[in-house]
Amino acid sequence: MRLNLLSPLKSNPKSSADATNATIRPQFWTRYTLAELNHSEWEALCDGCGSCCLIKYIDEDEDGDVDESLVEYTDVACQLMNCETGYCQHYDTRQHYVPDCIQLTVDKLPDMMWLPAHCAYKRLYKGQALPSWHLLLTQDAVATQQQMRAVNIGVAGRCVSETGMADEEMETRVVNWVLP
């Protein structure tokens, strides 16, 4: 099965109008469950690596379960990815351009364990700590970016667009720098 991309949720997982404009509570990731996070907190968990927007190949067994170790990421990104910066060019309206863009929600997360091992959503779901370089811990965007590069995290400058690429060519572009 080929999976195109995934983008973090842009609406509150609790669907509360008040929570959409809520501020980020101190150390929220250690004090609340993922289902208890407001929109701002949910979004703050994303480290912006862009790995979820890469084309990936996922094999499911007959029950639909995925063996994380068999997931293969390519260096081919969604057509909306700016491969220089590693950011979506139309994040807020992405589904207008890419209708099958999967939105990460707390309800869908259990079926998305193919996310990268460093992903804060996946780590917190599994009861693991945030990576030491995460912006919520460092409180320094430059330090976070430098540390992410040092541990080989992120697609900026390392991906190519899917635009005009044949499926056969994508299959030859599997990389080992994203680990599920």
mmCIF file of C-alpha atoms in Angstrom:
data_model
loop_
_atom_site.group_PDB
_atom_site.id
_atom_site.type_symbol
_atom_site.label_atom_id
_atom_site.label_comp_id
_atom_site.label_asym_id
_atom_site.label_seq_id
_atom_site.Cartn_x
_atom_site.Cartn_y
_atom_site.Cartn_z
ATOM 1 C CA MET A 1 0.000 0.000 0.000
ATOM 2 C CA ARG A 2 1.368 3.424 -0.923
ATOM 3 C CA LEU A 3 0.536 6.204 1.504
ATOM 4 C CA ASN A 4 0.892 9.726 0.273
ATOM 5 C CA LEU A 5 1.093 12.056 3.232
ATOM 6 C CA LEU A 6 -0.089 13.094 6.613
ATOM 7 C CA SER A 7 -0.530 16.487 8.166
ATOM 8 C CA PRO A 8 -1.115 17.339 11.799
ATOM 9 C CA LEU A 9 -4.574 18.329 12.926
ATOM 10 C CA LYS A 10 -5.546 21.982 12.512
ATOM 11 C CA SER A 11 -8.657 21.788 14.658
ATOM 12 C CA ASN A 12 -8.896 20.940 18.309
ATOM 13 C CA PRO A 13 -9.069 17.211 19.027
ATOM 14 C CA LYS A 14 -11.635 17.987 21.742
ATOM 15 C CA SER A 15 -13.736 20.132 19.324
ATOM 16 C CA SER A 16 -14.231 22.958 21.760
ATOM 17 C CA ALA A 17 -14.475 26.493 20.398
ATOM 18 C CA ASP A 18 -12.856 27.821 23.583
ATOM 19 C CA ALA A 19 -9.882 25.470 23.247
ATOM 20 C CA THR A 20 -9.098 26.610 19.699
ATOM 21 C CA ASN A 21 -7.850 29.956 20.978
ATOM 22 C CA ALA A 22 -6.458 28.586 24.223
ATOM 23 C CA THR A 23 -2.946 29.287 25.309
ATOM 24 C CA ILE A 24 -0.352 26.644 25.848
ATOM 25 C CA ARG A 25 -0.319 25.378 29.426
ATOM 26 C CA PRO A 26 3.066 24.874 31.102
ATOM 27 C CA GLN A 27 4.517 21.398 30.490
ATOM 28 C CA PHE A 28 1.162 20.290 29.035
ATOM 29 C CA TRP A 29 2.742 17.191 27.432
ATOM 30 C CA THR A 30 3.570 15.802 30.886
ATOM 31 C CA ARG A 31 0.322 16.795 32.613
ATOM 32 C CA TYR A 32 -2.451 15.951 30.155
ATOM 33 C CA THR A 33 -3.391 13.128 27.838
ATOM 34 C CA LEU A 34 -3.330 13.733 24.096
ATOM 35 C CA ALA A 35 -7.133 13.825 24.126
ATOM 36 C CA GLU A 36 -7.067 16.646 26.699
ATOM 37 C CA LEU A 37 -4.886 18.986 24.639
ATOM 38 C CA ASN A 38 -6.254 22.162 23.132
ATOM 39 C CA HIS A 39 -5.576 23.150 19.532
ATOM 40 C CA SER A 40 -2.474 25.215 20.322
ATOM 41 C CA GLU A 41 -0.953 22.440 22.412
ATOM 42 C CA TRP A 42 -1.698 19.803 19.770
ATOM 43 C CA GLU A 43 -0.005 21.902 17.104
ATOM 44 C CA ALA A 44 2.981 22.660 19.373
ATOM 45 C CA LEU A 45 3.799 18.951 19.509
ATOM 46 C CA CYS A 46 4.732 18.922 15.830
ATOM 47 C CA ASP A 47 8.480 19.367 15.393
ATOM 48 C CA GLY A 48 8.073 20.454 11.761
ATOM 49 C CA CYS A 49 10.385 17.780 10.376
ATOM 50 C CA GLY A 50 8.142 17.152 7.343
ATOM 51 C CA SER A 51 8.731 13.392 7.365
ATOM 52 C CA CYS A 52 5.022 12.673 7.544
ATOM 53 C CA CYS A 53 4.605 14.376 4.142
ATOM 54 C CA LEU A 54 6.956 11.962 2.383
ATOM 55 C CA ILE A 55 5.644 9.181 0.184
ATOM 56 C CA LYS A 56 5.928 5.936 2.087
ATOM 57 C CA TYR A 57 5.229 2.272 1.448
ATOM 58 C CA ILE A 58 3.309 0.421 4.128
ATOM 59 C CA ASP A 59 2.500 -3.279 4.166
ATOM 60 C CA GLU A 60 -0.514 -4.363 6.197
ATOM 61 C CA ASP A 61 -1.327 -7.891 7.275
ATOM 62 C CA GLU A 62 -4.767 -9.428 6.675
ATOM 63 C CA ASP A 63 -6.066 -7.722 9.848
ATOM 64 C CA GLY A 64 -4.875 -4.317 8.653
ATOM 65 C CA ASP A 65 -2.068 -4.175 11.217
ATOM 66 C CA VAL A 66 1.219 -2.543 10.271
ATOM 67 C CA ASP A 67 4.653 -3.800 11.288
ATOM 68 C CA GLU A 68 6.547 -0.553 11.914
ATOM 69 C CA SER A 69 9.841 -2.155 10.930
ATOM 70 C CA LEU A 70 8.541 -2.825 7.408
ATOM 71 C CA VAL A 71 7.528 0.769 6.618
ATOM 72 C CA GLU A 72 9.670 2.323 3.900
ATOM 73 C CA TYR A 73 9.970 6.091 3.514
ATOM 74 C CA THR A 74 11.079 7.692 0.262
ATOM 75 C CA ASP A 75 12.633 11.096 -0.267
ATOM 76 C CA VAL A 76 9.654 12.039 -2.453
ATOM 77 C CA ALA A 77 7.413 14.675 -0.886
ATOM 78 C CA CYS A 78 3.852 15.784 -1.419
ATOM 79 C CA GLN A 79 3.381 18.313 -4.180
ATOM 80 C CA LEU A 80 2.704 21.011 -1.572
ATOM 81 C CA MET A 81 5.996 20.535 0.254
ATOM 82 C CA ASN A 82 8.603 23.220 -0.234
ATOM 83 C CA CYS A 83 11.607 20.939 -0.411
ATOM 84 C CA GLU A 84 14.018 23.761 0.423
ATOM 85 C CA THR A 85 12.322 24.806 3.676
ATOM 86 C CA GLY A 86 10.610 21.520 4.562
ATOM 87 C CA TYR A 87 7.242 23.216 5.112
ATOM 88 C CA CYS A 88 3.851 22.842 3.427
ATOM 89 C CA GLN A 89 3.177 25.726 1.061
ATOM 90 C CA HIS A 90 -0.585 25.706 1.756
ATOM 91 C CA TYR A 91 -0.961 24.105 5.169
ATOM 92 C CA ASP A 92 -4.282 25.714 6.130
ATOM 93 C CA THR A 93 -5.928 24.912 2.769
ATOM 94 C CA ARG A 94 -3.964 21.781 1.876
ATOM 95 C CA GLN A 95 -7.008 19.541 1.470
ATOM 96 C CA HIS A 96 -8.313 21.849 -1.245
ATOM 97 C CA TYR A 97 -5.183 20.911 -3.229
ATOM 98 C CA VAL A 98 -4.636 17.372 -1.904
ATOM 99 C CA PRO A 99 -8.022 15.910 -0.877
ATOM 100 C CA ASP A 100 -6.491 12.649 0.405
ATOM 101 C CA CYS A 101 -4.170 14.423 2.837
ATOM 102 C CA ILE A 102 -4.646 12.540 6.099
ATOM 103 C CA GLN A 103 -5.208 14.697 9.150
ATOM 104 C CA LEU A 104 -3.581 13.425 12.298
ATOM 105 C CA THR A 105 -6.093 13.247 15.118
ATOM 106 C CA VAL A 106 -5.951 11.660 18.528
ATOM 107 C CA ASP A 107 -8.517 9.090 17.330
ATOM 108 C CA LYS A 108 -6.472 8.117 14.252
ATOM 109 C CA LEU A 109 -3.130 8.016 16.052
ATOM 110 C CA PRO A 110 -3.311 4.342 17.166
ATOM 111 C CA ASP A 111 -3.443 3.322 13.491
ATOM 112 C CA MET A 112 -0.512 5.566 12.554
ATOM 113 C CA MET A 113 2.388 3.944 14.324
ATOM 114 C CA TRP A 114 4.276 4.165 11.043
ATOM 115 C CA LEU A 115 5.024 7.785 11.965
ATOM 116 C CA PRO A 116 8.750 8.476 12.475
ATOM 117 C CA ALA A 117 10.240 7.254 15.744
ATOM 118 C CA HIS A 118 11.062 10.833 16.757
ATOM 119 C CA CYS A 119 7.467 12.078 16.250
ATOM 120 C CA ALA A 120 6.163 13.662 19.455
ATOM 121 C CA TYR A 121 2.608 12.436 18.808
ATOM 122 C CA LYS A 122 3.776 8.835 18.471
ATOM 123 C CA ARG A 123 6.216 9.093 21.391
ATOM 124 C CA LEU A 124 3.641 10.529 23.797
ATOM 125 C CA TYR A 125 1.054 7.981 22.678
ATOM 126 C CA LYS A 126 3.558 5.225 23.511
ATOM 127 C CA GLY A 127 4.391 6.781 26.903
ATOM 128 C CA GLN A 128 7.825 8.011 25.806
ATOM 129 C CA ALA A 129 9.396 11.395 26.458
ATOM 130 C CA LEU A 130 9.836 14.116 23.863
ATOM 131 C CA PRO A 131 13.204 14.039 22.077
ATOM 132 C CA SER A 132 15.759 16.184 23.927
ATOM 133 C CA TRP A 133 15.983 18.566 20.964
ATOM 134 C CA HIS A 134 12.225 19.302 20.804
ATOM 135 C CA LEU A 135 11.350 23.014 20.819
ATOM 136 C CA LEU A 136 9.048 22.556 23.820
ATOM 137 C CA LEU A 137 12.118 21.491 25.809
ATOM 138 C CA THR A 138 14.820 23.736 24.368
ATOM 139 C CA GLN A 139 12.652 26.859 24.020
ATOM 140 C CA ASP A 140 15.164 27.889 21.339
ATOM 141 C CA ALA A 141 14.222 27.430 17.661
ATOM 142 C CA VAL A 142 17.784 27.794 16.399
ATOM 143 C CA ALA A 143 19.135 25.257 18.898
ATOM 144 C CA THR A 144 16.302 22.866 18.037
ATOM 145 C CA GLN A 145 17.001 23.126 14.300
ATOM 146 C CA GLN A 146 20.729 22.611 14.838
ATOM 147 C CA GLN A 147 20.142 19.597 17.065
ATOM 148 C CA MET A 148 17.627 18.108 14.622
ATOM 149 C CA ARG A 149 20.161 18.403 11.794
ATOM 150 C CA ALA A 150 22.843 16.872 14.019
ATOM 151 C CA VAL A 151 20.691 13.762 14.541
ATOM 152 C CA ASN A 152 19.602 13.621 10.878
ATOM 153 C CA ILE A 153 15.971 14.708 11.390
ATOM 154 C CA GLY A 154 14.030 16.688 8.763
ATOM 155 C CA VAL A 155 13.330 16.783 5.034
ATOM 156 C CA ALA A 156 14.443 20.344 4.223
ATOM 157 C CA GLY A 157 16.988 20.193 1.416
ATOM 158 C CA ARG A 158 16.722 16.390 1.210
ATOM 159 C CA CYS A 159 13.492 15.718 -0.644
ATOM 160 C CA VAL A 160 12.092 16.060 -4.155
ATOM 161 C CA SER A 161 8.531 16.795 -5.224
ATOM 162 C CA GLU A 162 6.214 14.071 -6.399
ATOM 163 C CA THR A 163 5.052 16.372 -9.206
ATOM 164 C CA GLY A 164 5.667 14.657 -12.532
ATOM 165 C CA MET A 165 7.283 11.604 -10.962
ATOM 166 C CA ALA A 166 6.179 8.134 -12.045
ATOM 167 C CA ASP A 167 5.290 5.549 -9.395
ATOM 168 C CA GLU A 168 8.074 3.322 -10.702
ATOM 169 C CA GLU A 169 10.643 6.044 -10.051
ATOM 170 C CA MET A 170 9.280 6.667 -6.539
ATOM 171 C CA GLU A 171 9.837 3.014 -5.696
ATOM 172 C CA THR A 172 13.565 3.488 -6.324
ATOM 173 C CA ARG A 173 13.817 6.415 -3.898
ATOM 174 C CA VAL A 174 13.502 4.593 -0.558
ATOM 175 C CA VAL A 175 15.699 6.202 2.111
ATOM 176 C CA ASN A 176 16.994 5.061 5.480
ATOM 177 C CA TRP A 177 17.156 8.460 7.189
ATOM 178 C CA VAL A 178 13.550 8.266 8.416
ATOM 179 C CA LEU A 179 12.941 5.501 10.929
ATOM 180 C CA PRO A 180 9.398 4.441 11.869
#
